[in-house]
CSV table of C-alpha atoms and ligand atoms in Angstrom, one decimal:
chain,number,residue,atom,x,y,z
A,1,MET,CA,135.1,95.3,160.7
A,2,LYS,CA,132.5,96.7,158.2
A,3,ALA,CA,131.2,94.5,155.5
A,4,ILE,CA,128.6,94.9,152.7
A,5,ALA,CA,126.3,91.9,152.9
A,6,VAL,CA,122.9,90.5,151.9
A,7,LEU,CA,120.4,88.2,153.7
A,8,PRO,CA,120.1,85.5,151.1
A,9,GLY,CA,116.5,84.8,150.1
A,10,GLN,CA,115.4,88.4,151.0
A,11,PRO,CA,115.3,90.7,147.9
A,12,GLY,CA,116.9,94.1,148.3
A,13,SER,CA,118.5,93.2,151.6
A,14,VAL,CA,122.0,94.8,151.0
A,15,HIS,CA,123.2,96.3,154.3
A,16,LEU,CA,126.3,97.0,156.4
A,17,ALA,CA,127.2,94.0,158.5
A,18,ASP,CA,129.8,93.5,161.2
A,19,LEU,CA,132.4,90.9,160.5
A,20,GLU,CA,135.1,89.7,162.9
A,21,ARG,CA,138.6,90.8,161.8
A,22,PRO,CA,140.5,87.8,160.3
A,23,SER,CA,144.0,86.7,161.3
A,24,VAL,CA,146.7,85.2,159.3
A,25,ASN,CA,146.5,82.1,161.5
A,26,ASP,CA,143.0,81.3,160.4
A,27,VAL,CA,144.5,79.4,157.6
A,28,PRO,CA,146.4,76.1,158.6
A,29,ASN,CA,150.0,75.2,157.8
A,30,GLY,CA,151.3,78.8,157.9
A,31,ARG,CA,149.9,79.4,154.4
A,32,GLY,CA,147.7,82.3,155.5
A,33,VAL,CA,147.7,85.7,153.7
A,34,LEU,CA,146.1,88.7,155.2
A,35,VAL,CA,145.0,91.1,152.7
A,36,ARG,CA,143.8,94.8,153.0
A,37,VAL,CA,141.0,95.4,150.5
A,38,LEU,CA,141.6,98.4,148.2
A,39,ARG,CA,138.9,98.0,145.5
A,40,VAL,CA,136.1,95.7,144.7
A,41,GLY,CA,134.1,95.6,141.5
A,42,VAL,CA,130.5,94.7,141.2
A,43,ASP,CA,128.5,93.1,138.4
A,44,GLY,CA,125.3,91.3,137.3
A,45,THR,CA,126.0,88.5,139.8
A,46,ASP,CA,125.9,90.9,142.7
A,47,LYS,CA,122.7,92.5,141.3
A,48,GLU,CA,121.1,89.1,141.1
A,49,ILE,CA,122.3,88.0,144.6
A,50,ASN,CA,120.7,91.1,146.0
A,51,ALA,CA,117.5,90.3,144.1
A,52,ALA,CA,117.6,86.9,146.0
A,53,GLU,CA,117.8,85.0,142.7
A,54,TYR,CA,120.7,83.0,144.2
A,55,GLY,CA,123.5,83.2,146.8
A,56,ALA,CA,123.8,81.4,150.2
A,57,ALA,CA,125.3,82.4,153.4
A,58,PRO,CA,128.3,80.6,154.9
A,59,LYS,CA,127.6,78.0,157.6
A,60,GLY,CA,127.0,79.7,160.9
A,61,TYR,CA,126.0,83.1,159.3
A,62,GLU,CA,122.7,84.7,158.4
A,63,PHE,CA,124.3,87.1,156.0
A,64,LEU,CA,126.6,86.7,153.0
A,65,VAL,CA,129.4,89.2,152.4
A,66,LEU,CA,129.3,90.3,148.7
A,67,GLY,CA,132.1,91.0,146.4
A,68,HIS,CA,134.0,88.6,144.2
A,69,GLU,CA,136.0,91.0,142.1
A,70,GLY,CA,138.6,92.0,144.7
A,71,PHE,CA,141.9,93.9,144.6
A,72,GLY,CA,144.1,94.5,147.6
A,73,VAL,CA,147.5,94.7,149.2
A,74,VAL,CA,149.2,92.0,151.4
A,75,GLU,CA,149.5,93.1,155.0
A,76,ALA,CA,150.9,89.9,156.6
A,77,VAL,CA,151.8,86.4,155.5
A,78,GLY,CA,152.1,83.0,157.5
A,79,GLU,CA,155.5,81.4,158.0
A,80,ASN,CA,155.2,79.0,155.0
A,81,VAL,CA,154.4,81.7,152.5
A,82,THR,CA,157.4,82.5,150.4
A,83,GLU,CA,155.8,83.6,147.2
A,84,LEU,CA,154.0,86.8,148.6
A,85,ALA,CA,155.2,89.5,151.0
A,86,PRO,CA,153.6,92.5,152.7
A,87,GLY,CA,153.1,95.3,150.2
A,88,ASP,CA,152.3,93.1,147.2
A,89,TYR,CA,149.2,93.8,145.2
A,90,VAL,CA,147.0,90.9,144.9
A,91,VAL,CA,143.7,89.4,143.7
A,92,ALA,CA,142.1,86.3,145.2
A,93,THR,CA,140.4,83.7,143.0
A,94,VAL,CA,136.7,83.2,143.6
A,95,ARG,CA,135.9,79.4,143.8
A,96,ARG,CA,137.1,77.2,146.5
A,97,PRO,CA,137.6,73.4,146.2
A,98,GLY,CA,134.8,71.0,146.8
A,99,ALA,CA,135.2,67.2,146.5
A,100,SER,CA,135.3,66.3,142.8
A,101,ILE,CA,138.5,65.0,141.2
A,102,TYR,CA,138.8,68.4,139.4
A,103,ASP,CA,138.6,70.3,142.7
A,104,ARG,CA,141.5,68.1,144.1
A,105,ILE,CA,143.8,69.2,141.3
A,106,GLY,CA,143.1,72.9,141.6
A,107,MET,CA,140.5,72.9,138.8
A,108,GLN,CA,137.4,73.7,141.0
A,109,ASP,CA,136.2,75.9,138.1
A,110,MET,CA,135.5,72.6,136.4
A,111,THR,CA,133.8,71.0,139.4
A,112,THR,CA,131.3,68.2,138.9
A,113,ASP,CA,129.9,68.7,142.4
A,114,THR,CA,126.4,70.1,142.8
A,115,THR,CA,127.4,72.4,145.6
A,116,TYR,CA,130.0,74.9,144.7
A,117,TYR,CA,131.8,77.4,147.0
A,118,GLU,CA,132.4,80.9,145.7
A,119,ARG,CA,133.6,83.8,147.7
A,120,GLY,CA,131.0,86.6,147.6
A,121,ILE,CA,128.6,84.4,145.8
A,122,ASN,CA,127.8,81.0,147.4
A,123,LEU,CA,128.6,79.7,150.9
A,124,ARG,CA,131.7,81.8,151.4
A,125,HIS,CA,132.1,85.5,152.3
A,126,GLY,CA,133.4,87.9,149.7
A,127,TYR,CA,135.7,90.8,149.5
A,128,LEU,CA,133.4,93.8,150.2
A,129,THR,CA,135.0,94.4,153.6
A,130,GLU,CA,138.2,95.8,155.1
A,131,HIS,CA,140.5,92.7,155.3
A,132,TYR,CA,140.3,89.1,154.3
A,133,VAL,CA,142.5,86.0,154.8
A,134,ASP,CA,143.0,83.2,152.5
A,135,ASP,CA,145.4,80.5,151.6
A,136,ALA,CA,148.3,81.7,149.4
A,137,ASP,CA,147.3,79.0,146.9
A,138,PHE,CA,144.3,81.2,146.0
A,139,ILE,CA,146.0,84.6,145.9
A,140,VAL,CA,147.6,85.9,142.7
A,141,LYS,CA,150.2,88.7,142.6
A,142,LEU,CA,150.0,91.7,140.2
A,143,PRO,CA,152.9,94.1,139.4
A,144,ALA,CA,152.5,97.5,141.1
A,145,ALA,CA,152.3,99.0,137.6
A,146,LEU,CA,148.8,97.5,137.3
A,147,LYS,CA,147.4,98.8,140.6
A,148,GLU,CA,145.1,101.3,138.9
A,149,VAL,CA,143.4,98.6,136.8
A,150,GLY,CA,143.9,95.5,139.1
A,151,VAL,CA,140.2,95.5,140.0
A,152,LEU,CA,139.5,94.4,136.4
A,153,LEU,CA,141.5,91.2,136.8
A,154,GLU,CA,138.6,89.0,137.9
A,155,PRO,CA,136.3,89.8,135.0
A,156,THR,CA,139.4,89.4,132.7
A,157,THR,CA,139.8,85.8,134.0
A,158,VAL,CA,136.3,84.9,132.7
A,159,VAL,CA,137.5,85.9,129.3
A,160,GLU,CA,140.9,84.2,129.7
A,161,LYS,CA,139.3,80.9,130.6
A,162,GLY,CA,136.8,81.1,127.8
A,163,ILE,CA,139.5,81.8,125.2
A,164,HIS,CA,141.9,79.2,126.6
A,165,GLN,CA,139.2,76.6,126.6
A,166,ALA,CA,138.5,77.4,122.9
A,167,PHE,CA,142.3,77.0,122.0
A,168,GLU,CA,142.5,73.8,124.1
A,169,ILE,CA,139.5,72.4,122.2
A,170,GLN,CA,140.8,73.4,118.9
A,171,ARG,CA,143.9,71.3,119.3
A,172,ARG,CA,141.7,68.7,117.7
A,173,LEU,CA,142.5,70.4,114.4
A,174,ARG,CA,146.3,70.1,114.6
A,175,VAL,CA,146.6,73.4,112.9
A,176,TRP,CA,144.1,76.1,113.9
A,177,ARG,CA,144.8,79.6,112.7
A,178,PRO,CA,141.8,81.6,113.8
A,179,ARG,CA,141.6,84.8,111.9
A,180,ARG,CA,138.2,86.3,112.4
A,181,ALA,CA,136.4,86.5,115.8
A,182,ALA,CA,133.1,87.9,116.9
A,183,VAL,CA,132.2,89.0,120.4
A,184,MET,CA,128.6,89.3,121.3
A,185,GLY,CA,127.9,92.1,123.7
A,186,ALA,CA,130.0,95.2,124.7
A,187,GLY,CA,129.7,95.2,128.4
A,188,THR,CA,132.8,94.7,130.7
A,189,VAL,CA,133.2,91.0,129.7
A,190,GLY,CA,132.5,91.7,125.9
A,191,LEU,CA,135.1,94.6,125.9
A,192,LEU,CA,137.7,92.5,127.7
A,193,ALA,CA,137.1,89.6,125.3
A,194,ALA,CA,137.7,92.0,122.4
A,195,MET,CA,140.9,93.2,124.0
A,196,ALA,CA,142.2,89.7,124.7
A,197,LEU,CA,141.4,88.6,121.1
A,198,ARG,CA,143.0,91.7,119.6
A,199,LEU,CA,146.1,91.1,121.7
A,200,ARG,CA,146.2,87.6,120.0
A,201,GLY,CA,146.2,89.2,116.6
A,202,LEU,CA,142.6,88.3,115.6
A,203,GLU,CA,140.3,90.5,113.5
A,204,VAL,CA,137.5,91.2,115.9
A,205,THR,CA,133.9,92.3,115.2
A,206,VAL,CA,131.8,93.2,118.3
A,207,PHE,CA,128.0,93.0,118.0
A,208,ALA,CA,126.1,95.1,120.5
A,209,ARG,CA,122.6,96.6,120.7
A,210,LYS,CA,123.2,100.4,121.1
A,211,PRO,CA,124.0,102.4,118.0
A,212,ALA,CA,127.4,104.0,117.9
A,213,PRO,CA,128.8,106.3,119.2
A,214,THR,CA,128.9,105.3,122.8
A,215,LEU,CA,131.8,104.9,125.3
A,216,ASN,CA,131.6,101.2,124.6
A,217,SER,CA,131.7,101.6,120.8
A,218,GLU,CA,134.7,104.0,121.1
A,219,LEU,CA,136.5,101.5,123.3
A,220,VAL,CA,135.9,98.8,120.7
A,221,THR,CA,137.3,100.9,117.9
A,222,ALA,CA,140.2,102.0,120.1
A,223,LEU,CA,141.3,98.3,120.1
A,224,GLY,CA,141.3,98.3,116.2
A,225,ALA,CA,138.1,96.2,116.4
A,226,ARG,CA,134.8,96.7,114.5
A,227,TYR,CA,131.6,97.7,116.2
A,228,VAL,CA,128.3,96.6,114.8
A,229,SER,CA,125.1,97.7,116.3
A,230,THR,CA,122.3,95.2,116.0
A,231,SER,CA,119.7,98.0,116.0
A,232,THR,CA,120.8,98.9,112.5
A,233,SER,CA,122.2,95.5,111.1
A,234,SER,CA,121.2,91.9,112.0
A,235,ILE,CA,123.9,89.5,113.2
A,236,ALA,CA,123.4,87.6,110.0
A,237,ALA,CA,124.1,90.6,107.9
A,238,GLY,CA,127.1,91.5,110.0
A,239,ALA,CA,128.5,88.0,109.6
A,240,SER,CA,128.1,87.9,105.9
A,241,ALA,CA,130.1,91.1,105.7
A,242,PHE,CA,132.7,90.3,108.3
A,243,GLY,CA,132.5,86.6,108.9
A,244,PRO,CA,132.4,83.7,108.9
A,245,PHE,CA,133.9,83.6,112.4
A,246,ASP,CA,136.4,81.1,113.6
A,247,LEU,CA,135.7,81.9,117.2
A,248,ILE,CA,132.7,83.6,118.8
A,249,PHE,CA,132.6,84.8,122.4
A,250,GLU,CA,129.1,85.2,123.6
A,251,ALA,CA,128.7,87.7,126.5
A,252,THR,CA,125.4,89.5,126.1
A,253,GLY,CA,123.6,88.0,129.0
A,254,SER,CA,120.8,86.9,126.6
A,255,SER,CA,120.3,83.3,125.7
A,256,GLU,CA,118.6,84.2,122.4
A,257,ILE,CA,121.9,85.5,121.0
A,258,VAL,CA,123.4,82.1,121.5
A,259,PHE,CA,121.2,80.7,118.7
A,260,GLU,CA,121.9,83.5,116.4
A,261,SER,CA,125.6,83.0,117.1
A,262,LEU,CA,125.4,79.3,116.2
A,263,ASP,CA,124.1,80.3,112.8
A,264,VAL,CA,127.1,82.5,112.0
A,265,LEU,CA,129.9,80.3,113.2
A,266,GLY,CA,132.4,79.3,110.6
A,267,ARG,CA,133.3,75.7,109.6
A,268,ASN,CA,135.6,74.1,112.3
A,269,GLY,CA,134.7,77.1,114.5
A,270,VAL,CA,134.2,77.3,118.2
A,271,LEU,CA,131.5,79.2,120.1
A,272,VAL,CA,132.2,80.1,123.7
A,273,LEU,CA,129.2,80.7,126.0
A,274,SER,CA,129.7,82.8,129.1
A,275,SER,CA,126.3,84.4,129.9
A,276,VAL,CA,124.7,83.3,133.1
A,277,THR,CA,121.0,83.4,132.3
A,278,GLY,CA,118.9,82.8,135.3
A,279,GLY,CA,115.6,83.3,133.5
A,280,ASP,CA,113.2,80.9,131.8
A,281,LYS,CA,113.1,82.3,128.3
A,282,LYS,CA,111.8,80.1,125.4
A,283,ILE,CA,112.3,80.8,121.7
A,284,GLU,CA,111.8,79.0,118.4
A,285,VAL,CA,115.0,78.1,116.5
A,286,PRO,CA,115.7,76.6,113.1
A,287,ALA,CA,116.9,73.4,114.7
A,288,ASP,CA,117.5,71.4,111.5
A,289,ARG,CA,119.6,74.1,109.9
A,290,ILE,CA,121.7,74.6,113.0
A,291,ASN,CA,122.2,71.0,113.6
A,292,LEU,CA,123.1,70.4,109.9
A,293,SER,CA,125.7,73.2,109.9
A,294,PHE,CA,127.2,71.9,113.1
A,295,VAL,CA,127.5,68.4,111.8
A,296,LEU,CA,128.7,69.3,108.3
A,297,GLY,CA,131.0,72.0,109.6
A,298,ASN,CA,132.6,70.1,112.5
A,299,LYS,CA,131.6,73.0,114.8
A,300,VAL,CA,131.9,73.2,118.7
A,301,MET,CA,130.0,75.0,121.4
A,302,VAL,CA,131.4,75.2,124.9
A,303,GLY,CA,130.1,76.7,128.2
A,304,THR,CA,132.6,78.4,130.5
A,305,VAL,CA,132.2,79.5,134.1
A,306,ASN,CA,134.6,80.9,136.7
A,307,ALA,CA,138.3,80.6,136.3
A,308,ALA,CA,141.3,78.7,137.7
A,309,ARG,CA,144.5,80.2,139.0
A,310,GLU,CA,146.3,79.8,135.6
A,311,HIS,CA,143.6,82.0,134.1
A,312,PHE,CA,144.3,84.6,136.7
A,313,GLU,CA,147.9,84.5,135.7
A,314,MET,CA,147.1,84.8,132.0
A,315,GLY,CA,144.9,87.7,133.0
A,316,VAL,CA,147.8,89.5,134.7
A,317,ARG,CA,149.9,89.1,131.5
A,318,ASP,CA,147.1,90.4,129.3
A,319,LEU,CA,146.4,93.4,131.4
A,320,GLY,CA,150.1,94.2,131.3
A,321,ALA,CA,150.1,93.7,127.5
A,322,ALA,CA,147.0,95.9,127.1
A,323,GLU,CA,148.6,98.7,129.1
A,324,LEU,CA,151.5,98.6,126.6
A,325,GLU,CA,149.5,98.1,123.4
A,326,PHE,CA,146.5,100.3,124.3
A,327,PRO,CA,147.7,102.7,126.9
A,328,GLY,CA,144.9,104.1,129.1
A,329,TRP,CA,142.3,101.9,127.6
A,330,LEU,CA,141.7,99.7,130.7
A,331,ASN,CA,141.3,102.8,132.8
A,332,ARG,CA,138.4,104.0,130.7
A,333,LEU,CA,136.5,101.0,131.7
A,334,LEU,CA,136.5,102.2,135.3
A,335,THR,CA,133.5,104.5,134.8
A,336,HIS,CA,131.8,104.5,138.2
A,337,PRO,CA,133.9,104.6,141.4
A,338,VAL,CA,132.0,104.8,144.6
A,339,ARG,CA,133.9,105.6,147.8
A,340,GLY,CA,133.8,103.8,151.2
A,341,LEU,CA,131.9,100.7,152.6
A,342,ASP,CA,129.3,103.0,154.1
A,343,SER,CA,128.2,103.9,150.5
A,344,TYR,CA,126.7,100.5,149.8
A,345,ARG,CA,123.4,102.0,148.7
A,346,GLU,CA,125.1,104.3,146.3
A,347,LEU,CA,127.1,101.3,145.0
A,348,PHE,CA,124.0,99.4,144.2
A,349,THR,CA,122.1,102.4,142.7
A,350,ALA,CA,125.1,102.9,140.3
A,351,LEU,CA,125.0,99.2,139.6
A,352,THR,CA,121.4,99.0,138.8
A,353,GLU,CA,120.7,102.5,137.3
A,354,ALA,CA,123.8,104.4,136.1
A,355,LYS,CA,123.5,105.1,132.5
A,356,GLY,CA,126.6,104.3,130.4
A,357,ALA,CA,128.3,102.5,133.3
A,358,ILE,CA,130.9,99.9,132.3
A,359,LYS,CA,132.6,99.0,135.6
A,360,VAL,CA,131.1,100.1,138.9
A,361,PHE,CA,133.4,99.5,141.8
A,362,LEU,CA,133.9,100.4,145.4
A,363,GLU,CA,137.0,102.3,146.6
A,364,VAL,CA,137.3,100.5,150.0
A,365,ALA,CA,140.6,102.3,150.7
A,366,PRO,CA,142.8,104.6,148.6
A,367,LEU,CA,145.5,103.1,146.4
A,368,PRO,CA,148.9,103.4,148.3
A,369,ALA,CA,151.1,106.1,146.7
A,370,ALA,CA,154.2,103.9,146.3
B,401,BGC,C1,131.8,85.3,138.5
B,401,BGC,C2,132.3,83.9,138.4
B,401,BGC,C3,131.3,83.0,139.0
B,401,BGC,C4,130.0,83.1,138.2
B,401,BGC,C5,129.0,82.2,138.8
B,401,BGC,C6,130.5,85.4,137.9
B,401,BGC,O1,129.9,86.7,138.1
B,401,BGC,O2,132.7,86.3,138.0
B,401,BGC,O3,133.5,83.8,139.1
B,401,BGC,O4,131.9,81.6,138.8
B,401,BGC,O5,129.6,84.4,138.4
B,401,BGC,O6,128.7,82.3,140.1
B,402,ZN,ZN1,131.4,88.2,138.2
């Protein structure tokens, strides 16, 4: 079976590997699910793994199969799988349990272990191949009506977890009625965060570098959200016009923006950080002022990574709600389809070079008609 893989530690090593075809019985206790891969999205994480910034091969392999944003159709199930059946559209979660107490209760997204296992990222093969098998516990069903946009579920779960964390934390306030939100960044995650916050009835301002109009700015306004370009207005100016913000979702990929965000967070507000910044950037910040406003304003900042099964389920519901409330909107995010596992070079060229790309994804196989 063909698979798109890298040799961890070797920059630019993306290649076509040969992987043994899995069987439903590879998973014990009759809980195996065999999935035929249809589409796989790629993102900055794949770019960084191919640049050898991180990523590790599973034990016994030299290569790591990429792809953590999967979408597929069930082909076979083990005898103890009752919740899924052949023909179901599914997405598998990314992280697999380690040893911490959180891992043991299905919350491996909150692991305290140093080593973590993520399909397509670290120590486990991903979904950029023809078939995969996994335990039904890690596989989430989508309605057939979402098949066109199902490949967006995994990035949506990053947003769902972040927002859910914010609401969980804000239970400290007994009554929290967030009205104004800011989203930093208008890439895939920023756009999906704006969508999820609009679906929850918040007034949303998205800050992004590029001046409007761009496809991204149009997608923001199509949600009934506001787009502010930081090339013409500072975040501080944008916040004094449209803030203060009760919730800020940071998804720019740039750690600098975190500190500007801290400065425009409202009293009792919560700032959610989701950018994975692998670099070594150093900046000067107004430390006393930020600290004082956090102390006197009872503010919170929280980091979020990965997502648990419940966030995948929330994501399915939000994708469905978005299709009803903003018909066709999700489809417009799917800007760069690339066809076939043989086109791995094209896939990575689109990922690293395509102008105006929102979601680059591989069509591993055509979507079934029915
Ligand atoms: C993935 C997450 C993962 C994180 C860190 C992101 O690109 O979407 O599932 O936890 O990278 O590896
Ligand atoms: Zn990702």
